[in-house]
Coordinates of C-alpha atoms in Angstrom, one line a residue:
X1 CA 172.5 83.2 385.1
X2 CA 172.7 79.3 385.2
X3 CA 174.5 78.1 382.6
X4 CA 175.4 74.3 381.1
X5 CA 178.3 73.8 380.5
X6 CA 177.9 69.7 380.6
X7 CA 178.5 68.0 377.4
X8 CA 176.2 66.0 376.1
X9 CA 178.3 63.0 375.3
X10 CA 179.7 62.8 378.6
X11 CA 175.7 62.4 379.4
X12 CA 175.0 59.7 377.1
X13 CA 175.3 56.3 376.5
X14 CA 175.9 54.1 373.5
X15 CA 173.0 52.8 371.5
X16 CA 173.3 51.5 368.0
X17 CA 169.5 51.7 367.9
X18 CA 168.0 53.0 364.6
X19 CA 164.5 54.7 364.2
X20 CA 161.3 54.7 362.4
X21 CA 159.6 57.9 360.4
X22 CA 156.3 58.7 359.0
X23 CA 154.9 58.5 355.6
X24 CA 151.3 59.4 354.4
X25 CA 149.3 56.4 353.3
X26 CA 148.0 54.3 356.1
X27 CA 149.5 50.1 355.6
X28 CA 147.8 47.8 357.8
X29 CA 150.0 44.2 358.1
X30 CA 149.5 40.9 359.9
X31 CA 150.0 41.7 363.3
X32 CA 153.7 40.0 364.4
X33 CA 153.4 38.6 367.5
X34 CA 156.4 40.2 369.8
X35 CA 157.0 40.7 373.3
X36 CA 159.3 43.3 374.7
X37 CA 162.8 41.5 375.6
X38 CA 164.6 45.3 376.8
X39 CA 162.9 48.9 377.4
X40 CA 165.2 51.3 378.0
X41 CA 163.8 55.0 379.0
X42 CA 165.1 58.2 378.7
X43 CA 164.1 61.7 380.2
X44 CA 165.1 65.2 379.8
X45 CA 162.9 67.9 382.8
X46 CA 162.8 71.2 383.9
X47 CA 165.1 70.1 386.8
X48 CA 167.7 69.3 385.0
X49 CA 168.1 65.5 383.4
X50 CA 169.3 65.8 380.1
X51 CA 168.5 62.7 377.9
X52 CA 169.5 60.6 380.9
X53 CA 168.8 57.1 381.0
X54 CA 166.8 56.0 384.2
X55 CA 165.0 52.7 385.4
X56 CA 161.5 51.7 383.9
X57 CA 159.1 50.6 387.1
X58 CA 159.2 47.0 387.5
X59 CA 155.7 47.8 389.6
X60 CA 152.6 47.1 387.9
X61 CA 150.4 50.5 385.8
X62 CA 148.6 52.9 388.5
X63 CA 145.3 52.4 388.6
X64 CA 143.8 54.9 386.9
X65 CA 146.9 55.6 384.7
X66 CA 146.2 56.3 381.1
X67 CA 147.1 53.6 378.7
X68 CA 149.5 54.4 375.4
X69 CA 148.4 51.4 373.2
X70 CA 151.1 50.7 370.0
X71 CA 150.0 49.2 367.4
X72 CA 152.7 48.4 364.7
X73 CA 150.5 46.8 361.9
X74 CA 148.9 49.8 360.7
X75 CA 151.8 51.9 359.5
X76 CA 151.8 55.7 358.3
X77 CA 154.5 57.5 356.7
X78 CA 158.4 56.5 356.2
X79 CA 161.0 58.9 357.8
X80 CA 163.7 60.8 355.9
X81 CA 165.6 61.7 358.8
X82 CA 165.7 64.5 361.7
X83 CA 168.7 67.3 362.0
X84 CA 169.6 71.1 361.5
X85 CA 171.5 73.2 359.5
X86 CA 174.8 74.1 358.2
X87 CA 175.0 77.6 357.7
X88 CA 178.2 80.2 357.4
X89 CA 178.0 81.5 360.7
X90 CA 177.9 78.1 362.0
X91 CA 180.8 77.5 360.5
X92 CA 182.4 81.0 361.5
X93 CA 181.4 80.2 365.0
X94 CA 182.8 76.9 365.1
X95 CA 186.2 78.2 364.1
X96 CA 186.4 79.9 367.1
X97 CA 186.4 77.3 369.5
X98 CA 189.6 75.0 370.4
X99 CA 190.5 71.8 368.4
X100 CA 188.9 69.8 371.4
X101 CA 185.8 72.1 371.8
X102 CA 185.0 72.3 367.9
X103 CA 185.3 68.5 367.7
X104 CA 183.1 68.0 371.1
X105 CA 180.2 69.7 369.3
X106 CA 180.5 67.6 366.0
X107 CA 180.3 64.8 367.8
X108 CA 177.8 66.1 370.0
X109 CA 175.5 66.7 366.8
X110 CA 176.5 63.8 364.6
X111 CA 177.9 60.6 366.8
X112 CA 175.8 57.6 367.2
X113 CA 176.1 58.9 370.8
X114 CA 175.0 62.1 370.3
X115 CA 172.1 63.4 368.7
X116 CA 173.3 61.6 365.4
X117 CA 171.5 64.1 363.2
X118 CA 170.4 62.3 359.7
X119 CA 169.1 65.1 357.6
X120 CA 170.5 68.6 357.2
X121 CA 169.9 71.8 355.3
X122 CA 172.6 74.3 353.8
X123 CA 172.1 77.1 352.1
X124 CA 173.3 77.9 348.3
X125 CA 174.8 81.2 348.1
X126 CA 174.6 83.4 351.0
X127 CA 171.4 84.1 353.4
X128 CA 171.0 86.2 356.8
X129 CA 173.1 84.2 358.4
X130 CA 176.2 84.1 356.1
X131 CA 179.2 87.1 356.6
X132 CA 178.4 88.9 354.0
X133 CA 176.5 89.3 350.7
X134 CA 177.8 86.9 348.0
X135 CA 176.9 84.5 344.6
X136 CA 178.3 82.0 342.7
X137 CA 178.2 83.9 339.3
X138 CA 179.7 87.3 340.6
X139 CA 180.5 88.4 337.5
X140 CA 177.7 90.3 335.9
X141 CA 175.9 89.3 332.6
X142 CA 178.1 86.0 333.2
X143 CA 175.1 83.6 331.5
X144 CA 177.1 80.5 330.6
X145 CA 178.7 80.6 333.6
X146 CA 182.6 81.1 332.7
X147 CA 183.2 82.4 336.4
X148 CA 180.9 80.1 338.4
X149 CA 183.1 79.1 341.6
X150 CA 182.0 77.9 345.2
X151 CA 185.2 79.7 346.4
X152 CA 183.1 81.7 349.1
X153 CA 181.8 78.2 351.1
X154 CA 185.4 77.2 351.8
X155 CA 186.6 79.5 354.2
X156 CA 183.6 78.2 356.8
X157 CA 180.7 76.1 355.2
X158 CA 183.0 73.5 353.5
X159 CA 184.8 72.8 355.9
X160 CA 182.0 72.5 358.5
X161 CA 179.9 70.0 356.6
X162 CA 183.7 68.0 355.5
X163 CA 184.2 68.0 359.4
X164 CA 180.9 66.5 360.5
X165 CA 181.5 63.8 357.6
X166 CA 184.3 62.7 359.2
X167 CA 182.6 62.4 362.4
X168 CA 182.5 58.5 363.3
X169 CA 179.2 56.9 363.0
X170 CA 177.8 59.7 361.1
X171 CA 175.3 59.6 358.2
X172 CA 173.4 62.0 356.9
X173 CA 171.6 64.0 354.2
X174 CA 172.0 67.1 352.8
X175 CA 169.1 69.5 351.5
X176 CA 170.4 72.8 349.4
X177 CA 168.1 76.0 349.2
X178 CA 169.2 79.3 347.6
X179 CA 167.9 82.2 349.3
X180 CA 168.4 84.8 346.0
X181 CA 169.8 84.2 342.4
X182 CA 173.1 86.2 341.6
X183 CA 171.4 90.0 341.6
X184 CA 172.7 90.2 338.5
X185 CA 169.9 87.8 337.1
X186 CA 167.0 89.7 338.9
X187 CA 164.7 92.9 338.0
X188 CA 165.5 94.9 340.7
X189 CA 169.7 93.8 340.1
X190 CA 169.7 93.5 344.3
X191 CA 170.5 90.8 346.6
X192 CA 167.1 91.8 348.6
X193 CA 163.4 91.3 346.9
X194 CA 163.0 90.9 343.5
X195 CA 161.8 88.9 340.5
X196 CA 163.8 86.5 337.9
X197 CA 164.4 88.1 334.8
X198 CA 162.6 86.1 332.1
X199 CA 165.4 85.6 330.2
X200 CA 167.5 84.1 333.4
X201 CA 164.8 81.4 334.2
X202 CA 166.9 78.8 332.6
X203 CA 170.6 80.7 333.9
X204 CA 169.1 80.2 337.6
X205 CA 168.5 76.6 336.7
X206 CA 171.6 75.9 335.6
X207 CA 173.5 78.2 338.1
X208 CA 171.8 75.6 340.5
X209 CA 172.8 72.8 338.9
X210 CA 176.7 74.1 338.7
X211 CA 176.3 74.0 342.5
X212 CA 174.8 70.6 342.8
X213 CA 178.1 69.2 341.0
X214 CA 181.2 71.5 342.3
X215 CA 179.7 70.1 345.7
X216 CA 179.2 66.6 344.2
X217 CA 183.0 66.7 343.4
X218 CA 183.8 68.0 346.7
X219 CA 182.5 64.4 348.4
X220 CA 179.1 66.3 349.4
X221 CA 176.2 64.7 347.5
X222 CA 173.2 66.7 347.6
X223 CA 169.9 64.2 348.3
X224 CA 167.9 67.3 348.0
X225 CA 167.0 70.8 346.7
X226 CA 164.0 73.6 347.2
X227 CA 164.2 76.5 344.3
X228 CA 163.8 79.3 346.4
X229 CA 163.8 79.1 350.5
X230 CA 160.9 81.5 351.3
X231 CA 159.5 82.5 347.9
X232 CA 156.6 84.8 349.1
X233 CA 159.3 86.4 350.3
X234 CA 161.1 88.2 354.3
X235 CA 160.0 91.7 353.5
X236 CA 162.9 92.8 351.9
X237 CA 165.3 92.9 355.3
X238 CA 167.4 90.0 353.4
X239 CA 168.3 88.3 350.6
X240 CA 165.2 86.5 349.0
X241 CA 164.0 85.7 345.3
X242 CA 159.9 86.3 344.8
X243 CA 158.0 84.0 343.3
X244 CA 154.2 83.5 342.8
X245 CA 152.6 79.7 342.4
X246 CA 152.4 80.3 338.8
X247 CA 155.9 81.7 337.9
X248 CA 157.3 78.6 340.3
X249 CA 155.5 75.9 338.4
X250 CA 156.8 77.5 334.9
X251 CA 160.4 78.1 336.8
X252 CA 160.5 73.9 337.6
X253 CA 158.4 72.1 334.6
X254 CA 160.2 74.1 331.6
X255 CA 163.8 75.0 333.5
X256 CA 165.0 74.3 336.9
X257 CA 162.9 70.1 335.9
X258 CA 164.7 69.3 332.6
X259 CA 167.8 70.7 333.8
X260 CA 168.0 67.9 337.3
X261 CA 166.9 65.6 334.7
X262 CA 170.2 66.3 332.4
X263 CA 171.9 66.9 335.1
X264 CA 172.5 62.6 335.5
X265 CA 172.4 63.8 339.4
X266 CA 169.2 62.1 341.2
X267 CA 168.6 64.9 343.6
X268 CA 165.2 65.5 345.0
X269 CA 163.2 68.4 344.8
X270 CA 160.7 69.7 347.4
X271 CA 158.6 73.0 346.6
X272 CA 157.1 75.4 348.1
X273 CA 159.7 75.7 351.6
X274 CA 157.2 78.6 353.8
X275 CA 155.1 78.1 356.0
X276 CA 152.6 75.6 357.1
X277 CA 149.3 77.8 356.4
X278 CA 146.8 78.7 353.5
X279 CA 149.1 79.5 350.4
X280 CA 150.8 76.1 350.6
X281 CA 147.4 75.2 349.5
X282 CA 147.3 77.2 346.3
X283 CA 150.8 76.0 345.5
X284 CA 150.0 72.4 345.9
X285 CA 147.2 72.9 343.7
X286 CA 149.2 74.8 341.1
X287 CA 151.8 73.1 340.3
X288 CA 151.2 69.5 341.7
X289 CA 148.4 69.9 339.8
X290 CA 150.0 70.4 336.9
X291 CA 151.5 66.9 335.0
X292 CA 154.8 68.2 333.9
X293 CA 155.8 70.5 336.9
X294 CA 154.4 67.6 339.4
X295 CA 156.5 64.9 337.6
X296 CA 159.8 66.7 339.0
X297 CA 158.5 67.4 342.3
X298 CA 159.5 64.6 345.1
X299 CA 157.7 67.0 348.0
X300 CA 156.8 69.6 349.5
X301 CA 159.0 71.7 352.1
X302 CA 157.0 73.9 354.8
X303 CA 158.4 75.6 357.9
X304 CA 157.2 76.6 360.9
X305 CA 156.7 80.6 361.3
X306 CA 152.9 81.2 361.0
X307 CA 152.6 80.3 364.6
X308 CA 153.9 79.7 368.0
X309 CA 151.3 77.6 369.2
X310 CA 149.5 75.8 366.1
X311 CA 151.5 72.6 363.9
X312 CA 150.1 74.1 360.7
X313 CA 148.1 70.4 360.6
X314 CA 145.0 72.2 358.8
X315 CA 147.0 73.7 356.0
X316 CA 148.6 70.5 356.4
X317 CA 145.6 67.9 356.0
X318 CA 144.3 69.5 353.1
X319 CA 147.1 69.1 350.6
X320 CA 147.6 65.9 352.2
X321 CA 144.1 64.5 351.3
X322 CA 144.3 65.7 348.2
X323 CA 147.9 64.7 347.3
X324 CA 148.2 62.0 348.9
X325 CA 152.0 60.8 347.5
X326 CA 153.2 63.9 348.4
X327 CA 155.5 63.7 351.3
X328 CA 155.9 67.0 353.0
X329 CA 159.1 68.1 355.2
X330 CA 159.9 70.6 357.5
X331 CA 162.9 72.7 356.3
X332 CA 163.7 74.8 358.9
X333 CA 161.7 76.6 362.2
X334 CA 163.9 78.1 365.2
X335 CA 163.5 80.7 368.3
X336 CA 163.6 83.8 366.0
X337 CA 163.2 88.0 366.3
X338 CA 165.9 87.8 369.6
X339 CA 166.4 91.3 368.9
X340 CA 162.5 91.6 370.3
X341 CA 163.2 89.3 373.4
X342 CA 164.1 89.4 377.0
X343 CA 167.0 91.1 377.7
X344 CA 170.2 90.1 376.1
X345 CA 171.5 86.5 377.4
X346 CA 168.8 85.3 379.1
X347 CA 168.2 82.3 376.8
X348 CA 171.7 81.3 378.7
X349 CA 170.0 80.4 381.6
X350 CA 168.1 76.4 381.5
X351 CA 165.0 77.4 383.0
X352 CA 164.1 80.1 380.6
X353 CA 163.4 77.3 377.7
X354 CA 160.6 76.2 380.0
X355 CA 158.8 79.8 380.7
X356 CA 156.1 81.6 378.5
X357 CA 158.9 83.9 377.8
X358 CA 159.8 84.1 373.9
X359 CA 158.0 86.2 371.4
X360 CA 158.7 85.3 367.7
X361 CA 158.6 88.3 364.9
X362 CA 155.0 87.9 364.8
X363 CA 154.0 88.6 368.6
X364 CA 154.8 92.3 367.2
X365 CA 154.7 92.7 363.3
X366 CA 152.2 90.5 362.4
X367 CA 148.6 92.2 361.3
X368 CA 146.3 92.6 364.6
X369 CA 144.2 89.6 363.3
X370 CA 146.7 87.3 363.3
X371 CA 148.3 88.3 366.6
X372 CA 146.5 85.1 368.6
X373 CA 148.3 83.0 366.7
X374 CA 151.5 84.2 368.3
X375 CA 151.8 84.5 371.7
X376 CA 154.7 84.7 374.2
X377 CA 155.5 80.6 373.8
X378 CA 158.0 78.3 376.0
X379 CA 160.8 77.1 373.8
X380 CA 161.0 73.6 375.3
X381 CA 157.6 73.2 374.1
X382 CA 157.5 74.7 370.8
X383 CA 160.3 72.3 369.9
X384 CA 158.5 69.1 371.1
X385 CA 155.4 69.8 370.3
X386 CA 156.2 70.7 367.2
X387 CA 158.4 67.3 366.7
X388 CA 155.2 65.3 368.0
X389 CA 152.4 67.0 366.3
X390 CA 154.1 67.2 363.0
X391 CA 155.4 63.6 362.8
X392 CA 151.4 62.6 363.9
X393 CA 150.8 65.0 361.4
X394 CA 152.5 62.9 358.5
X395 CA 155.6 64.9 357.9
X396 CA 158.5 62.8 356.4
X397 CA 161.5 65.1 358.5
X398 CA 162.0 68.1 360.3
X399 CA 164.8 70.2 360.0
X400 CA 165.6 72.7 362.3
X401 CA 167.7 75.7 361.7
X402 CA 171.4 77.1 362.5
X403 CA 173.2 73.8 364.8
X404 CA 175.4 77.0 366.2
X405 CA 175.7 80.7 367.0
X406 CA 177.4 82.5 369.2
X407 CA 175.4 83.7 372.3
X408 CA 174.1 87.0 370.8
X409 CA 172.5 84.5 368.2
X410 CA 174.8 85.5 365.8
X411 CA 176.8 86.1 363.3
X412 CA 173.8 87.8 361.0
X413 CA 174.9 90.5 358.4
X414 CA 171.5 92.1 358.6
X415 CA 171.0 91.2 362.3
X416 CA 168.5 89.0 362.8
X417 CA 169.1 87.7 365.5
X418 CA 168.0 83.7 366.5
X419 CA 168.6 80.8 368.7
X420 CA 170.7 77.6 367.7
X421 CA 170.5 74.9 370.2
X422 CA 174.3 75.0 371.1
X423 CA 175.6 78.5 371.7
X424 CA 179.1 79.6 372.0
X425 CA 181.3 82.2 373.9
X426 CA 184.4 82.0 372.3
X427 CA 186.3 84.3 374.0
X428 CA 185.6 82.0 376.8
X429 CA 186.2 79.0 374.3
X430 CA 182.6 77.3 376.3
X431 CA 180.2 75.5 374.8
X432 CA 176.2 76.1 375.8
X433 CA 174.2 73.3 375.2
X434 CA 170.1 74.3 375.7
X435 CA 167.7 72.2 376.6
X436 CA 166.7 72.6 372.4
X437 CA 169.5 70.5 371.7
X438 CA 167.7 67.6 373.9
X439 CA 164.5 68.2 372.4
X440 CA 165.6 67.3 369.1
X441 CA 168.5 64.7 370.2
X442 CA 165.0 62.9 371.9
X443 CA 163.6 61.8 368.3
X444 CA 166.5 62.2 366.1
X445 CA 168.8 60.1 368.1
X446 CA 166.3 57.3 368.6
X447 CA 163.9 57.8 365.1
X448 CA 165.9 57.0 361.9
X449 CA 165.9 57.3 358.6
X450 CA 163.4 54.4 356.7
X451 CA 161.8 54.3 360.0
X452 CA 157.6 53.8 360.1
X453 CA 155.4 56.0 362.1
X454 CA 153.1 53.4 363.7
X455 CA 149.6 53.8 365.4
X456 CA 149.2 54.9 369.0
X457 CA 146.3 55.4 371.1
X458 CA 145.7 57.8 374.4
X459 CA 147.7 60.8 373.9
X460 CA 146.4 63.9 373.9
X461 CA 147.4 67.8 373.9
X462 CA 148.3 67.3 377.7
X463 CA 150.1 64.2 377.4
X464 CA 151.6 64.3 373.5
X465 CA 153.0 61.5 372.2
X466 CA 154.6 59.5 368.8
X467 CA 155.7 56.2 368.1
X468 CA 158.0 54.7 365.2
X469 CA 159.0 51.1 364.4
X470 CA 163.0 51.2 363.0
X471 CA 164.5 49.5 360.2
X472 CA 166.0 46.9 362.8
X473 CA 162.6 46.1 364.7
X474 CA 163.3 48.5 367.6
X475 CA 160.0 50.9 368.5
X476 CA 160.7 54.3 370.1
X477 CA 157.7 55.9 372.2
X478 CA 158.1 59.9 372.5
X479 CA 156.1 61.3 375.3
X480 CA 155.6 65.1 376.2
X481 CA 153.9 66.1 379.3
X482 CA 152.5 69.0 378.9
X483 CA 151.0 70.3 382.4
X484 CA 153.0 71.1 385.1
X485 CA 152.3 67.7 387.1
X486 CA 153.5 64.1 387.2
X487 CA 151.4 61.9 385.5
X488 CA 151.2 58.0 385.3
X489 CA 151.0 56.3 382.0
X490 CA 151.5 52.5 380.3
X491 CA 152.9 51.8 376.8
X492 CA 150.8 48.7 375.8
X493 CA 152.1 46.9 372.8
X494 CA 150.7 43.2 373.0
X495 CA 150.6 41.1 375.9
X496 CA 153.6 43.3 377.7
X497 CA 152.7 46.8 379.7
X498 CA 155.3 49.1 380.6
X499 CA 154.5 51.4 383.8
X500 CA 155.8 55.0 383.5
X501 CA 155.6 57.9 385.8
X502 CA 156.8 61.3 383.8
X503 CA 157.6 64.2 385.3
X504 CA 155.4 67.8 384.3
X505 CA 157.1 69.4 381.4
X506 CA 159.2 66.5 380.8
X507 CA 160.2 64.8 377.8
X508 CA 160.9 61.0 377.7
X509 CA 161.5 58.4 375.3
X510 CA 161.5 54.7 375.5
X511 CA 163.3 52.2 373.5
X512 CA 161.3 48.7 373.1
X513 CA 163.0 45.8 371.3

């Protein structure tokens, strides 16, 4: 099998450009007049460019060709940034690469020339992918939290996220989810399943808050916190806290609420973090529409997993209609269930991220009606389609999951399995970098943080695309063809037109300033 062993820094080139992001109210402003002075385009196909920068036509549009029109008066929502996660076995992984290799792939996520992630997610206390079970609190019945120690994150998380600090050019946030309280605190006194105890509402709250400063005084400020990742829950196959919309809105209007508020911190905090379907409905409506447990609440945090094929954009419109100021995130979606995939390794091979070829856990446990919703998918696409259709969608960041694992898509204590988008063989000491780490690199490279989502006309679900305006006046165009052809298309923005042929299944973005 084909693998890439290319790095992606010795593909790219410089650009100090920042980016735009969305935000849910619609702003329409004086049109500026502009004209384009630079475009500069770049493309990652199924043949194998990689974020490569290539000419623009000097030749006048095709006739025929369809016409993307920007329009950066009427403005939608205001990025917080686009990145992955640090998680233990990232960390793990990491540490088994050379000096040179280990710094290759920090840079490779977090340099100015890289993907130059802005917003990440960690995870507070242990989860699947961690070693091994562990808390904070390990000492049982411990309620004022006498033993409380982050000792556990610095053999591989610490130093991880310390690393990619020290990364030059980088800048990013952090958002912190705990997977389960300390077992001790729940009914069922397991690191699996399981309710709060009544009585260890407010010990949770302040267990979280304990975390948010140790990692404060560690030089890591936290910008941002979900209560629970996954509070309807995995099925019991690893750690995870339940929670119904009721118990969470008491959990963060009498506890987890007036604790951040003591706290003197000013970290965020985004509910809900499932996925993008029905019950984020009832949750908005419990508890944003409750006055006391909506005045903590900054967001809402949704992932990806009730399908392979579908943005969750009806689930999606209707909180968003009817709370309007409540910017929603994505907080995590990856290529999961590899256990229940092709055979071992072939996600090695380039080509495979462009075939109908994945299955995610629902293509075999999901109930029989909701089967069509996942299919065998392409990975390539999920990704970018998932980038495009959310941030036309109104979501204010997307976070993907693991930034490493080893190429069985591990290490997992309870083994499940997933793809990162850099893999490692470490007895090999070689670095795999899949087409997934281009996917994301497209928007998060070239769409920062404080950026606005702008309008744009003539894309459709064969020829997706988004547009953002950045803080310093640069616009980047992301366009996804879809079908297997080359297509002809023209980015309008004023006077100027931009010809552009795009490969089928190609990604491309252009740079206007």
């Amino acid at each position: 099998m084909q693998q890439t062993a290319i790095s992606p820094l010795a593909l790219a080139l410089t650009l100090s450009c920042a980016a735009v992001g969305p935000q849910q109210q619609v702003a329409k402003a004086a049109p500026a007049p502009r004209g384009i002075s630079s475009v500069e385009l770049f493309q990652t196909t199924r043949g194998g460019d990689r974020l490569k920068l290539v000419e623009v036509s000097a030749a006048p549009a095709a006739d025929g060709a369809r016409r993307l029109t920007l329009d950066p008066s009427t403005t939608f929502q205001t990025l917080e940034g686009i990145g992955g996660s640090f998680t233990e076995a990232s960390g793990q992984v990491l540490t088994e690469l050379s000096a040179g290799k280990r710094s290759e792939v920090l840079k490779a996520y977090f340099s100015p020339e890289g993907a130059h992630y802005s917003l990440t997610r960690t995870h507070i206390g242990s989860c699947d992918f961690s070693v091994k079970h562990y808390s904070y609190a390990p000492v049982p019945d411990d309620v004022a939290l006498e033993h409380f120690t982050i000792e556990p994150d610095r053999n591989y998380l610490l130093p991880m996220i310390k690393d990619a600090q020290k990364v030059e050019g980088a800048s990013f946030k952090v958002l912190s989810s705990p997977w389960t309280a300390p077992p001790w605190m729940k009914d069922n006194g397991w690191w699996h399943g399981g309710e709060l105890k009544a009585e260890h509402y407010s010990t949770f709250a302040d267990y979280i808050v304990r975390y948010l400063k140790a990692y404060q005084a560690e030089g890591i400020p936290v910008w941002g916190i979900t209560p629970e990742n996954e509070p309807l829950g995995n099925g019991g196959n690893w750690e995870s806290l339940h929670f119904n919309a009721e118990q969470m809105r008491m959990f963060i209007a009498d506890h987890l609420g007036p604790a951040l508020a003591a706290s003197g911190l000013d970290t965020t905090l985004w509910m809900y973090d499932q996925n993008r379907e029905e019950e984020m409905i009832e949750w908005a409506n419990v508890i944003l529409g409750d006055e006391r447990a909506a005045s903590f609440v900054d967001g809402m945090a949704v992932h990806w997993y009730q399908s392979t094929v579908d943005v969750g954009g009806e689930a999606l419109t209707h909180v968003q209609e009817k709370f309007p100021n409540t910017p929603i995130l994505h907080s995590e979606g990856c290529i999961d269930a590899m256990g229940d995939d092709e055979p071992v390794g072939c996600w090695l091979e380039d080509d495979w991220y462009w075939r109908p070829a994945a299955t995610d856990w629902g293509f075999i446990w999901a109930p029989e009606e909701d089967k069509p919703a996942h299919p065998p998918y392409r990975p390539f696409y999920r990704y970018t389609r998932d980038l495009i259709g959310g941030l036309n969608q109104g979501l204010v960041g997307w976070i993907d999951w693991n930034m490493v694992l080893d190429t069985r898509g591990g290490p997992n204590h309870v083994r499940n399995y997933c793809l990162a988008p850099v893999m490692v063989d470490s007895g090999r000491d070689h670095v795999y970098y899949s087409p997934l780490y281009y996917s994301v690199a497209h928007f998060s490279r070239f769409m920062r943080p404080g950026a606005k989502r702008i309008a744009i006309d003539g894309h459709d679900d064969d020829l997706m695309a988004t547009a953002v305006q950045n803080p310093d006046g640069s616009i980047a165009v992301a366009v996804f063809n879809l079908t297997q052809e080359p297509a002809a298309y023209a980015v309008q923005l004023g006077d100027d037109t931009i010809p552009v042929t795009i490969e089928g299944q190609a990604l491309q973005t252009l740079v206007l300033r």
